[in-house]
Structures are given as C-alpha cells and as structure tokens.
PDB file of C-alpha atoms in Angstrom:
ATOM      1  CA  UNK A   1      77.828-152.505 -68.251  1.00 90.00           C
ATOM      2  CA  UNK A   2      77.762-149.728 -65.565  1.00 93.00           C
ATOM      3  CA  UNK A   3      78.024-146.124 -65.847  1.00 94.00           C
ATOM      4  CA  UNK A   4      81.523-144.609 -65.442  1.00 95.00           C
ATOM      5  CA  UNK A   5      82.580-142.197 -63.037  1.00 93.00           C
ATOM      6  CA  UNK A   6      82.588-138.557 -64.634  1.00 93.00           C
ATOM      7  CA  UNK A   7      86.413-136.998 -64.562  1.00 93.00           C
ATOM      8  CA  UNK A   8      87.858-134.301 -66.227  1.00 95.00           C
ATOM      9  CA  UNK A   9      91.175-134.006 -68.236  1.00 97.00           C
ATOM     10  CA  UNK A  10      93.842-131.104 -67.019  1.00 97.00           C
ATOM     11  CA  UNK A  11      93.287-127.955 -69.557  1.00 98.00           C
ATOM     12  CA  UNK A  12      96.829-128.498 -71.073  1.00 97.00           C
ATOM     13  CA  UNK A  13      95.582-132.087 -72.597  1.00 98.00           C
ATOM     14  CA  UNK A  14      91.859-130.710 -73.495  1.00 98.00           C
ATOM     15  CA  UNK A  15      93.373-128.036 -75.052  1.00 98.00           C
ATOM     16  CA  UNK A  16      96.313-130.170 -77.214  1.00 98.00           C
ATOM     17  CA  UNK A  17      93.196-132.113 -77.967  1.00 98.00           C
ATOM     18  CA  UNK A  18      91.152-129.300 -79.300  1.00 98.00           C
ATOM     19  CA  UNK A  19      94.050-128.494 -81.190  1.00 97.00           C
ATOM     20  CA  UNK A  20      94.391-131.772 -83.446  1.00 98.00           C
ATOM     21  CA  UNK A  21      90.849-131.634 -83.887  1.00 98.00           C
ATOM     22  CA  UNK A  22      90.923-128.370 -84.838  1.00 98.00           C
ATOM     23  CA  UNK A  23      93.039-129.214 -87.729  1.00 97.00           C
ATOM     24  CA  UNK A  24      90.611-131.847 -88.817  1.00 97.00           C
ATOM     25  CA  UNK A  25      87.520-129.495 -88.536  1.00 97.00           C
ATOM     26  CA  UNK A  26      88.865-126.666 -90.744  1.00 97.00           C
ATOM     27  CA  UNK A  27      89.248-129.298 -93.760  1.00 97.00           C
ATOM     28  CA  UNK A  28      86.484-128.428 -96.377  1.00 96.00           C
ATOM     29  CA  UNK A  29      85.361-132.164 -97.146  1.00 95.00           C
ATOM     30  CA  UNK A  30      84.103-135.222 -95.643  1.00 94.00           C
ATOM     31  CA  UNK A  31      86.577-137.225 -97.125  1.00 94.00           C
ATOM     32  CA  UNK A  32      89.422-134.797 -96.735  1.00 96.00           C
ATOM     33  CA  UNK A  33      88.475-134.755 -93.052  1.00 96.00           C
ATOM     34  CA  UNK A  34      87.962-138.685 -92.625  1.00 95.00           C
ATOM     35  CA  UNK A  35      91.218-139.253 -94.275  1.00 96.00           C
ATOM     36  CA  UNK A  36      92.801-136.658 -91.609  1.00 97.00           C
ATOM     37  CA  UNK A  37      91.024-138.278 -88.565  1.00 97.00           C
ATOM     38  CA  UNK A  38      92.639-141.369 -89.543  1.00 96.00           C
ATOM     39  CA  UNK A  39      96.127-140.516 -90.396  1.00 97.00           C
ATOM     40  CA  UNK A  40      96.274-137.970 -87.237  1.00 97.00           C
ATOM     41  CA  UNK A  41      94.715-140.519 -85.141  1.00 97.00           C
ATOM     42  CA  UNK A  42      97.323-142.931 -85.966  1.00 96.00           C
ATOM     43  CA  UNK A  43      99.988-140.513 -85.614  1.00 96.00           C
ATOM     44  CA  UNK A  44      98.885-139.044 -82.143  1.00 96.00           C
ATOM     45  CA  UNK A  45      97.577-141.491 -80.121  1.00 95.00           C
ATOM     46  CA  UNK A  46     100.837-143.025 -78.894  1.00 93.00           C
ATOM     47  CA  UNK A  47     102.170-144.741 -75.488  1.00 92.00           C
ATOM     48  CA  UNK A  48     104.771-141.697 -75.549  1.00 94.00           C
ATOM     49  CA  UNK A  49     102.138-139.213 -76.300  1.00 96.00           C
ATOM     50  CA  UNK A  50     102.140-136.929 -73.077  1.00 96.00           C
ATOM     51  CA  UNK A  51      98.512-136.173 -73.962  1.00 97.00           C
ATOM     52  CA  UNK A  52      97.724-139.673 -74.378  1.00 97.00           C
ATOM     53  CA  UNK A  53      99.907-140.422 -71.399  1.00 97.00           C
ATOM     54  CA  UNK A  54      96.877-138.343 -69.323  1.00 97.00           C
ATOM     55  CA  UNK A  55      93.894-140.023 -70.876  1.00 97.00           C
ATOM     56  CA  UNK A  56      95.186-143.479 -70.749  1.00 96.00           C
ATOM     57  CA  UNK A  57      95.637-142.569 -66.991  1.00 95.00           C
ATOM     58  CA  UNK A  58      92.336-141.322 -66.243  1.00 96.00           C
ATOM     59  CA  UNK A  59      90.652-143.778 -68.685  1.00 96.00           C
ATOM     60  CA  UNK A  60      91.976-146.266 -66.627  1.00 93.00           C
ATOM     61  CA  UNK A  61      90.808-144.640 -63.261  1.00 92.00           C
ATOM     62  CA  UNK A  62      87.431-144.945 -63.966  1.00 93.00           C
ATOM     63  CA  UNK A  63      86.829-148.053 -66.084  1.00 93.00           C
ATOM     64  CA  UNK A  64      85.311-150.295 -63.947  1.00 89.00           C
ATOM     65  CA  UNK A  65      86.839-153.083 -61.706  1.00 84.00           C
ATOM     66  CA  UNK A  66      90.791-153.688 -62.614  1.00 82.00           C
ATOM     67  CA  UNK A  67      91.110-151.622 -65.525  1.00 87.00           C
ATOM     68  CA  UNK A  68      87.767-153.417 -67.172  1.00 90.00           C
ATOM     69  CA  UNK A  69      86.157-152.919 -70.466  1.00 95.00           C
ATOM     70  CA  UNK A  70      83.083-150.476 -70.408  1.00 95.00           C
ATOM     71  CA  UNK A  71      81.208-152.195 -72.804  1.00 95.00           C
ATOM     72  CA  UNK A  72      81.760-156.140 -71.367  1.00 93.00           C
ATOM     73  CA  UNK A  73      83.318-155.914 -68.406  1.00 91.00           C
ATOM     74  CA  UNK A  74      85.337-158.949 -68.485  1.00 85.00           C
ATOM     75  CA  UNK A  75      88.478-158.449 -70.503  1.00 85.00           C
ATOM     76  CA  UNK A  76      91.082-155.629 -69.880  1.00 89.00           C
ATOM     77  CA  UNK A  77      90.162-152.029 -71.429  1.00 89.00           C
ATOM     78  CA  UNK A  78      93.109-150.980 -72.471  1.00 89.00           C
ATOM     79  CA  UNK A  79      92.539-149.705 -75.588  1.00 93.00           C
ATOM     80  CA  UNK A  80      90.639-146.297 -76.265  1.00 96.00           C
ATOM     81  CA  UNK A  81      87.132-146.421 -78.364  1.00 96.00           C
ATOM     82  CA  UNK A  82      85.538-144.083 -80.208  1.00 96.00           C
ATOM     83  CA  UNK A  83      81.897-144.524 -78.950  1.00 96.00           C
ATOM     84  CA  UNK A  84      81.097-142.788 -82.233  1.00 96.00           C
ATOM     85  CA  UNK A  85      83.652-143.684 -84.628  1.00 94.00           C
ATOM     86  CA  UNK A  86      85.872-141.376 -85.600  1.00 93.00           C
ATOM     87  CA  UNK A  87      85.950-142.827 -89.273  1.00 93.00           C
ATOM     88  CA  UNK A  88      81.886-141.564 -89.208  1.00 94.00           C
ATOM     89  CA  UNK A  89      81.912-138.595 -87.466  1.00 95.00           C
ATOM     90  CA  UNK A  90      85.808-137.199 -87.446  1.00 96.00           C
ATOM     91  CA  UNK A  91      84.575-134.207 -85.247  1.00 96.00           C
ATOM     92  CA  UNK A  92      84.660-136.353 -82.669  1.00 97.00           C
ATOM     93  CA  UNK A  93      87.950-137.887 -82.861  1.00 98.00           C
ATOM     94  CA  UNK A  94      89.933-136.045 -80.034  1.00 98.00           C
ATOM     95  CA  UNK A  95      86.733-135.138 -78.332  1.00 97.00           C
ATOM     96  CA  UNK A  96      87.501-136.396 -74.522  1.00 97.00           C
ATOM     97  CA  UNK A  97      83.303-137.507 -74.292  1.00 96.00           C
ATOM     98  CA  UNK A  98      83.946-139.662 -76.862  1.00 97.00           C
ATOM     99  CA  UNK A  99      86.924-142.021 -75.982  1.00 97.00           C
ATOM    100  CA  UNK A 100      85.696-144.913 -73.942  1.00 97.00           C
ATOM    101  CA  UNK A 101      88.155-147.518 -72.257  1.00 96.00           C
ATOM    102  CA  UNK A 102      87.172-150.294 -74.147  1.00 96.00           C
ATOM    103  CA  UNK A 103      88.944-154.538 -75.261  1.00 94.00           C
ATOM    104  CA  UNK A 104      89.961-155.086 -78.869  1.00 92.00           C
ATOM    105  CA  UNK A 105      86.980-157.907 -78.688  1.00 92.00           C
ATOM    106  CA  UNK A 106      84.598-155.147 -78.137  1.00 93.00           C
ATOM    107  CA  UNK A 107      86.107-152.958 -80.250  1.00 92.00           C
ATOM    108  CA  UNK A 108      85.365-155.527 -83.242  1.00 91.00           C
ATOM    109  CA  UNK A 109      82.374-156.236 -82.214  1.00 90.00           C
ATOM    110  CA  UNK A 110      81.243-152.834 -82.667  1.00 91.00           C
ATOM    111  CA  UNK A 111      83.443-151.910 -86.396  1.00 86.00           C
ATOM    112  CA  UNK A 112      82.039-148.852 -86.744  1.00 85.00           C
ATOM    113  CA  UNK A 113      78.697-149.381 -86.844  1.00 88.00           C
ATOM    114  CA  UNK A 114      76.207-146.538 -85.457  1.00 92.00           C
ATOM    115  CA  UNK A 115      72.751-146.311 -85.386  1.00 94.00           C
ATOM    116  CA  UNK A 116      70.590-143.206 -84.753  1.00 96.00           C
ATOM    117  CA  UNK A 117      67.197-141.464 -84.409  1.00 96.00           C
ATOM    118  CA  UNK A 118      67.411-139.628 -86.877  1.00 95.00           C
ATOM    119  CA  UNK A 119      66.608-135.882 -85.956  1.00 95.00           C
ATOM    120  CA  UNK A 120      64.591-135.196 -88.779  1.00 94.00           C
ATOM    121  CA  UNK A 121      62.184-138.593 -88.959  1.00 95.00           C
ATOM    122  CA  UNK A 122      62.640-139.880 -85.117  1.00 93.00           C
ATOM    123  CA  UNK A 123      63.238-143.071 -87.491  1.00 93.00           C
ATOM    124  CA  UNK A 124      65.921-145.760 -86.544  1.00 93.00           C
ATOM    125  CA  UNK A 125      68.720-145.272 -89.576  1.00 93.00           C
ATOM    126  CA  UNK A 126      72.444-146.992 -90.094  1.00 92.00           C
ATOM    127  CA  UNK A 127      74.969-144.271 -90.688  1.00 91.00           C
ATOM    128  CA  UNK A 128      76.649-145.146 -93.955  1.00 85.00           C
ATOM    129  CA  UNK A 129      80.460-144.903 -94.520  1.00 83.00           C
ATOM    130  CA  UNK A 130      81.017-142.359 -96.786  1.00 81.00           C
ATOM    131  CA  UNK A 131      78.699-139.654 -96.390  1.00 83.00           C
ATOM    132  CA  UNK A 132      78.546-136.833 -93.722  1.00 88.00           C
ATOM    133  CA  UNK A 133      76.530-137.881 -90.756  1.00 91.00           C
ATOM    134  CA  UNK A 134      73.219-137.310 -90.457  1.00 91.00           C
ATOM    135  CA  UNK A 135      71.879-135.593 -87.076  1.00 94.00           C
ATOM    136  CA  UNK A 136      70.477-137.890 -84.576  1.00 95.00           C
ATOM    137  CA  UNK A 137      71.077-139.250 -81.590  1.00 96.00           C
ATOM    138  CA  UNK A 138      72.913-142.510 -81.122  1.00 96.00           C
ATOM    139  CA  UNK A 139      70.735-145.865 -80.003  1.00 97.00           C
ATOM    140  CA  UNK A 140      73.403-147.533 -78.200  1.00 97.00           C
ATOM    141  CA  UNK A 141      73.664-146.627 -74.524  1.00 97.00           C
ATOM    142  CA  UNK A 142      76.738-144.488 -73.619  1.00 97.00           C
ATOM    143  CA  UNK A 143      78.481-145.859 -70.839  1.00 96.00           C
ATOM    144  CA  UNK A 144      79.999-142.459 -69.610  1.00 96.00           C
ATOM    145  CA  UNK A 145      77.212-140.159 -70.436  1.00 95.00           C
ATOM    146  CA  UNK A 146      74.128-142.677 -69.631  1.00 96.00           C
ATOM    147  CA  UNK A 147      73.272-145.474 -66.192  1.00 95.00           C
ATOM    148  CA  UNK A 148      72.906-148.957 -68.662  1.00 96.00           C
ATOM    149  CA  UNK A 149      71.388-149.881 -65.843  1.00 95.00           C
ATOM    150  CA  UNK A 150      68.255-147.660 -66.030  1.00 95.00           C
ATOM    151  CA  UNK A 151      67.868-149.290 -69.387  1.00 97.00           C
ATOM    152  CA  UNK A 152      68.912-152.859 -68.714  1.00 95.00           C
ATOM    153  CA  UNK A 153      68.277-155.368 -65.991  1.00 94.00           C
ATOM    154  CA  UNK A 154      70.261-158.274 -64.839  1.00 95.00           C
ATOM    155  CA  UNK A 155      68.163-161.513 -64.118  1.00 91.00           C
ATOM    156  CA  UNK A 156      69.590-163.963 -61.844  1.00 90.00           C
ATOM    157  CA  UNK A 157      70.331-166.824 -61.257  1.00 86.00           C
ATOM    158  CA  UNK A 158      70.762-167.011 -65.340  1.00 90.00           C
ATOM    159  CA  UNK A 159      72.821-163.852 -65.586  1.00 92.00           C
ATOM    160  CA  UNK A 160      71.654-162.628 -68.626  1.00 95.00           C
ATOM    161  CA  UNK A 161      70.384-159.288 -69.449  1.00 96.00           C
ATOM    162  CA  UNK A 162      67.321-158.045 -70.442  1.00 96.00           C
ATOM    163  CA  UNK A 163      65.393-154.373 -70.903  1.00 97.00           C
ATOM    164  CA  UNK A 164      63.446-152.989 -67.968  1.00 95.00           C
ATOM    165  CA  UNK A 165      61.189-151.057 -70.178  1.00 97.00           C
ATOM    166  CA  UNK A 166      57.764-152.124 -71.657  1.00 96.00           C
ATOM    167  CA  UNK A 167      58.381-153.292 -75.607  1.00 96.00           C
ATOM    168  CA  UNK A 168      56.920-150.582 -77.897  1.00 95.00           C
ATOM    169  CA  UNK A 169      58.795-147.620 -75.919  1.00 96.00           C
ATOM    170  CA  UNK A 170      62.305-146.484 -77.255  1.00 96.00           C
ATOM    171  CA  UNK A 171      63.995-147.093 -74.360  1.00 97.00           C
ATOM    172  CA  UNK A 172      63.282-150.889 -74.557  1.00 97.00           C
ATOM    173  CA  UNK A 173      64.345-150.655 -78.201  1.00 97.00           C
ATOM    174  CA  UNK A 174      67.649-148.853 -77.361  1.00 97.00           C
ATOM    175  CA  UNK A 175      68.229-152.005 -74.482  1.00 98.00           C
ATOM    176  CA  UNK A 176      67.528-154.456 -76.627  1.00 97.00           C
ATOM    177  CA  UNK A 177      70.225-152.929 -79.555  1.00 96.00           C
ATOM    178  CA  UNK A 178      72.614-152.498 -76.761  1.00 97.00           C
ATOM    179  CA  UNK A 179      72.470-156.474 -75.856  1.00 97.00           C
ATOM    180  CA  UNK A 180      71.604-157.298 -79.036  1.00 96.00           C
ATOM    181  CA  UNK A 181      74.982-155.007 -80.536  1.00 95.00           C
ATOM    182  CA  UNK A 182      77.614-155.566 -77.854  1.00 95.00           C
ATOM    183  CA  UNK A 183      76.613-159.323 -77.674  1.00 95.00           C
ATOM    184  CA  UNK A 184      76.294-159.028 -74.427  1.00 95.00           C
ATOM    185  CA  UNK A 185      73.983-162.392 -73.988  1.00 95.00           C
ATOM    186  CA  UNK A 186      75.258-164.584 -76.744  1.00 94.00           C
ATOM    187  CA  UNK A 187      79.340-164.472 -75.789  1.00 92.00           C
ATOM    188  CA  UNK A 188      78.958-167.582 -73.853  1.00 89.00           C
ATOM    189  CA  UNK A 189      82.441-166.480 -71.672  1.00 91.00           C
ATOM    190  CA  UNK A 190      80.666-163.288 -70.050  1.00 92.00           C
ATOM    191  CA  UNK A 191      77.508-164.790 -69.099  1.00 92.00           C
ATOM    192  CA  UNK A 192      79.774-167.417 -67.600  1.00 93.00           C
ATOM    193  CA  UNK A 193      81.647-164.516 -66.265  1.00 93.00           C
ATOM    194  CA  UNK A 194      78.732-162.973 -64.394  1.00 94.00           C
ATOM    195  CA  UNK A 195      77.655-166.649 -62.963  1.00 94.00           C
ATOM    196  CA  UNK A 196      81.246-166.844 -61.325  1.00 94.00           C
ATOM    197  CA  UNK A 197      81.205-163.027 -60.466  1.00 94.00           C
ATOM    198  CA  UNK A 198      77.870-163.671 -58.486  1.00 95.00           C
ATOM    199  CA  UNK A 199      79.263-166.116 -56.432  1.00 94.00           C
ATOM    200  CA  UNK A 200      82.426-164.559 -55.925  1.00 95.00           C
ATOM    201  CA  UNK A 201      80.390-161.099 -54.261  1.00 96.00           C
ATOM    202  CA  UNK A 202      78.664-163.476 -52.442  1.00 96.00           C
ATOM    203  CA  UNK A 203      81.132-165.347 -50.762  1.00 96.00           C
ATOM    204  CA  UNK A 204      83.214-161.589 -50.377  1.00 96.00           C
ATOM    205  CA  UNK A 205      80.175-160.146 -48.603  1.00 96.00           C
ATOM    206  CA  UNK A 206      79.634-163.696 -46.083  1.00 96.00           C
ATOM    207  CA  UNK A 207      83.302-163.385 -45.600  1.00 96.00           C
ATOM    208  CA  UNK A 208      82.963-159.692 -44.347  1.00 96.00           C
ATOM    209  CA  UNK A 209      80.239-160.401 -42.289  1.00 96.00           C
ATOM    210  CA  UNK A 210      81.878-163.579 -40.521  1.00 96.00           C
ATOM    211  CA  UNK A 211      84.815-160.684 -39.951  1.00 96.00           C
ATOM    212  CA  UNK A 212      82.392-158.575 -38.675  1.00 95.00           C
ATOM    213  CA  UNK A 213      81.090-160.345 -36.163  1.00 94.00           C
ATOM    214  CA  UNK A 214      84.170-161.660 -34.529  1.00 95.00           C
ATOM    215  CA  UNK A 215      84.427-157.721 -34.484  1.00 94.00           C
ATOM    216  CA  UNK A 216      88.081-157.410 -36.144  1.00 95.00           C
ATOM    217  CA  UNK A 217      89.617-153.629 -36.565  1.00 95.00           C
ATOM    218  CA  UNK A 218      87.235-151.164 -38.842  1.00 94.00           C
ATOM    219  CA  UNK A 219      90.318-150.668 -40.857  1.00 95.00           C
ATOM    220  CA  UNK A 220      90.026-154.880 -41.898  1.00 95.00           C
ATOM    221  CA  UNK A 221      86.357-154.434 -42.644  1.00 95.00           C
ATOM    222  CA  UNK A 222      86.981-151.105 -45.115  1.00 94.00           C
ATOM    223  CA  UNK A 223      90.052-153.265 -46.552  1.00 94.00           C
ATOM    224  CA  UNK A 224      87.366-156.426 -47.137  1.00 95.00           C
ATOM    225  CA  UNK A 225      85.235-153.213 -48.839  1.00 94.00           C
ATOM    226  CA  UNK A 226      87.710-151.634 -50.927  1.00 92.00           C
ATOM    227  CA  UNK A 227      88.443-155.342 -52.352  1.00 92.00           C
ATOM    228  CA  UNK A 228      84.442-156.181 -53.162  1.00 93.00           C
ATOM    229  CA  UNK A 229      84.634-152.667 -54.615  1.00 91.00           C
ATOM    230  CA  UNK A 230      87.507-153.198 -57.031  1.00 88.00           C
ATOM    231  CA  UNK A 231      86.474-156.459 -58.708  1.00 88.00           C
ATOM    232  CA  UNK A 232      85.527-156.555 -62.304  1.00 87.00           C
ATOM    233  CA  UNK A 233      81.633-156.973 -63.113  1.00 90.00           C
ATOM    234  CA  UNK A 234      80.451-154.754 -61.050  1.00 92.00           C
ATOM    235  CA  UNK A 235      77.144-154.168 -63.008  1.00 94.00           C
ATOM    236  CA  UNK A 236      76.690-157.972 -61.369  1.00 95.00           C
ATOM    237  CA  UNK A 237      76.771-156.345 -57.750  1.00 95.00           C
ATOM    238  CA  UNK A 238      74.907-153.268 -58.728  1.00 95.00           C
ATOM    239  CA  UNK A 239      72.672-155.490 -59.430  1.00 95.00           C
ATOM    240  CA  UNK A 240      71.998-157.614 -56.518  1.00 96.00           C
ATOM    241  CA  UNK A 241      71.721-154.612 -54.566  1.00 96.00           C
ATOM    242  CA  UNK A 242      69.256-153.668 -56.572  1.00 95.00           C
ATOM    243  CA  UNK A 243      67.227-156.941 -56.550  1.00 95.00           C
ATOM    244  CA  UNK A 244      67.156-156.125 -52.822  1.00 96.00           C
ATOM    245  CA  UNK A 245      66.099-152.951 -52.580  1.00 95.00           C
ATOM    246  CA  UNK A 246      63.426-152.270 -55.547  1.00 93.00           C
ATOM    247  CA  UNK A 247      62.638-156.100 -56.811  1.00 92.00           C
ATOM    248  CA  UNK A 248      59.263-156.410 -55.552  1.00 92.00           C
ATOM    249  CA  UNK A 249      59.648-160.299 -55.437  1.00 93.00           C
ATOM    250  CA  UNK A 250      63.492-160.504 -54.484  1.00 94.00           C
ATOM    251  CA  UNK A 251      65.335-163.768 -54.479  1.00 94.00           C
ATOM    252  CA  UNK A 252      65.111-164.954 -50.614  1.00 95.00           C
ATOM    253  CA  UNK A 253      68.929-165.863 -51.175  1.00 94.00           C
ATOM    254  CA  UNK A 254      69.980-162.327 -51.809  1.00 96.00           C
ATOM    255  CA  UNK A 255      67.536-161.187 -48.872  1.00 96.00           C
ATOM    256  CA  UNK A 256      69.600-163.574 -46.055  1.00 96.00           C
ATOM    257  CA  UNK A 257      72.956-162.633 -47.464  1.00 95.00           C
ATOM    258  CA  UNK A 258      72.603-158.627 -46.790  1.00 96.00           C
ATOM    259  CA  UNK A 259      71.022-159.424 -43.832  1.00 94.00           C
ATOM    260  CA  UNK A 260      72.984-158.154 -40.797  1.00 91.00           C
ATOM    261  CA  UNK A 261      75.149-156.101 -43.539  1.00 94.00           C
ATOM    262  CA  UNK A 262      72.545-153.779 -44.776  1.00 95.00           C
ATOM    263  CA  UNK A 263      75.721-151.085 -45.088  1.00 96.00           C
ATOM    264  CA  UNK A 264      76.613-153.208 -48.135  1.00 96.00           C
ATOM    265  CA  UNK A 265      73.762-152.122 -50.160  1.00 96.00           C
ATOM    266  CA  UNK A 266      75.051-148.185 -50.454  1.00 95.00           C
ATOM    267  CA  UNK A 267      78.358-149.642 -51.076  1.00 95.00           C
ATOM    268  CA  UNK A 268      78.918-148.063 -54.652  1.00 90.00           C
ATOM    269  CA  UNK A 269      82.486-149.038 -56.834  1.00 85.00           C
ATOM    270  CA  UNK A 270      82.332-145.027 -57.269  1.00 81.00           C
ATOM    271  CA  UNK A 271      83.888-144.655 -53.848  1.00 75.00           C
ATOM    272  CA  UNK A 272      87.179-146.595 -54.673  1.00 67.00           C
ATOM    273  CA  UNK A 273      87.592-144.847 -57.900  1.00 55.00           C
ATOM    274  CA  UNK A 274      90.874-141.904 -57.383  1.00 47.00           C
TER     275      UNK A 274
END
C-alpha cells in the first residue's frame, strides 16, 4: 500500500460530477439521499459514461504498478471504491477524493465499514447504517490523501507489515486497523506476493547493474528503469530502499545489492506515472 500520485480531473468531468451530487445533496433526508446515491450511482457510473470514461482513465494512471489495487496491490484495480462509502456518507459519492482504484476482493473486504474519531469524543466509533454520519475523521489510512508508509513498515525477509509507531499513540492504532481491516497480513496470496515481488526487484536491479557495467546505451539502462518502475508491489521496493537508507541495522543483503547502483535508491514509481 503506497501513496498515489495526486492528478486532477478536466473541469468538464468535475463539474458533471458536482452536478449528480448536487442532486443528491439538495434531498431533505438521509434516507431519501442514500436511496439517491445508490440508484444514481448505478445509473451513472457506466463503461460508456464520458465522465466515467475520464476517471477510469486517470484512476488507472496512477494506481500503482499495472493498473494495481490501492489497497493490496496484487490483483487488478479496476473497479472504483468509495474510500468512504457512498451508502454512509452519500455526499461523497461523485466526490473525485473519494473514488479509489480498488479489486472486487478488496472491495468486500471492506463492505462498508468505516470507523472514525469521532470529532466530538476523539473516541474510536463504527458508523452505523442508517443514520447520518457522525463527524470524525476516518481511521483507515487513505491511500491518495495519506504515505501508508509513514504509518506502516514492511519487515523482510517475512514480508509482512507492521506499524512504525510506538503502541499507545493513534497513529499505531490507525496502522494496526489498516492491516488488521484490509487483511493485509492474513491473505496468505499477498504476503506470498511480496516474497516473490522481493526477489523479482532484486534480480531487476542485479540485472541492471550487470548491464551497466558492460556499459550498454543509457537509453537500455532507463528502459531496465522504467520496467522496475512499472511492476506491481511497489510498496515492496519502497521499502527496501528504505531499509537502506534510514534502517539503522539494514539487512547486509540489501546493502551489497545497491551497491555500485546507489541511483536506484531515488528511483520513485512516481516518475513513470503519465
């Protein structure tokens, strides 16, 4: 789970959006207004949609890897989730913030559950179904709005993540609720997805050093780059540039491979993102 690059829509989509939530917001009730979100949801977001046309597009630009999921990384994103759910808080259901590229696994996996701070208390509370939302602030970690990764830390060589805060502060609690939530240790495929993602940037990054030093064109080398770059789990790279550079113990095995590529290590999947 990485943070996603920030891009805007064109103002002829933002403002078609504003205008279908627009006609949710001016509905007196909740339930006259979840009911709407729903039904105009349905009715809107369409492959043949030219507004949806645009945000599949750019949702697609900057998910991470080829077209990954923002939440798990492994299978295609190709669906568009609410990070709050529209069925909770329907003033946010054609807000552009709020759509997240996102698999139908992790879309289940979530089912419209939120938790919040609540505004009022500071106390952790469950946002029930069919009342208006009380103000808070979510405790799962917002892919496009938040860096996971100032929150969470991959450990190698088990691939499994963990929070980099102290227990006791809230932003171990809202790491732990994000691993805990999105399952992100306990789906046996991804953390088998990371192991074969960490040797696979390893044996990219000895392969572009081997090119490097028989000294093949620059253009070869960015190609090599641009490939690394566009692989999925790229929190898993992130990562072990990370364990290099801040780690005050880092694994010796990550230390030898950067070694005589230390370019790699500002090498960010940002750059390949158009």
């Amino acid at each position: 789970m990485v943070q996603l690059p920030s891009r805007s829509l064109p103002a002829e989509t933002l403002n078609q959006l504003a205008q279908w939530q627009q006609g949710i917001d001016d509905l007196p009730t909740f339930a006259e207004r979840k009911t709407k979100a729903v039904s105009e949801w349905s009715a809107r977001n369409r492959m043949t949609e030219p507004a949806f046309v645009v945000v599949r597009e750019i949702l697609g630009a900057i998910a991470p890897g080829a077209r990954g999921c923002a939440y798990c990384e492994s299978s295609v994103g190709d669906t568009i989730d609410h990070f709050l759910s529209k069925t909770l808080y329907t003033d946010f259901t054609f807000r552009w913030a709020n759509f997240v590229p996102a698999c139908g696994s992790c879309q289940r996996v979530k089912n419209n559950t939120v938790l919040i701070y609540r505004a009022d208390t500071g106390q952790l509370y469950r946002v029930l179904e069919n009342q208006e939302p009380l103000a808070g602030d979510p405790v799962l970690i917002h892919p496009r709005q938040e860096n996971p990764l100032q929150y969470l830390r991959l450990r190698f060589p088990s691939c499994r993540f963990e929070p980099r805060a102290d227990e006791g502060t809230q932003e171990y609690e809202r790491a732990k609720h994000t691993i805990d939530f999105l399952k992100l240790n306990t789906r046996d495929s991804l953390r088998t997805a990371r192991e074969n993602a960490f040797g696979s940037f390893k044996a990219r990054l000895i392969e572009y050093k081997t090119k490097k030093q028989a000294e093949v064109p620059e253009e070869e080398l960015r190609q090599l780059q641009r490939s690394l770059l566009g692989c999925n789990w790229q929190v898993v790279w992130e990562e072990m540039k990370s364990n290099v550079l801040h780690e005050p113990d880092p694994l010796p095995e990550l230390v030898t491979l950067f070694q005589d590529a230390e370019e790699a290590l500002t090498w960010h999947w940002h750059e390949v993102v158009v």
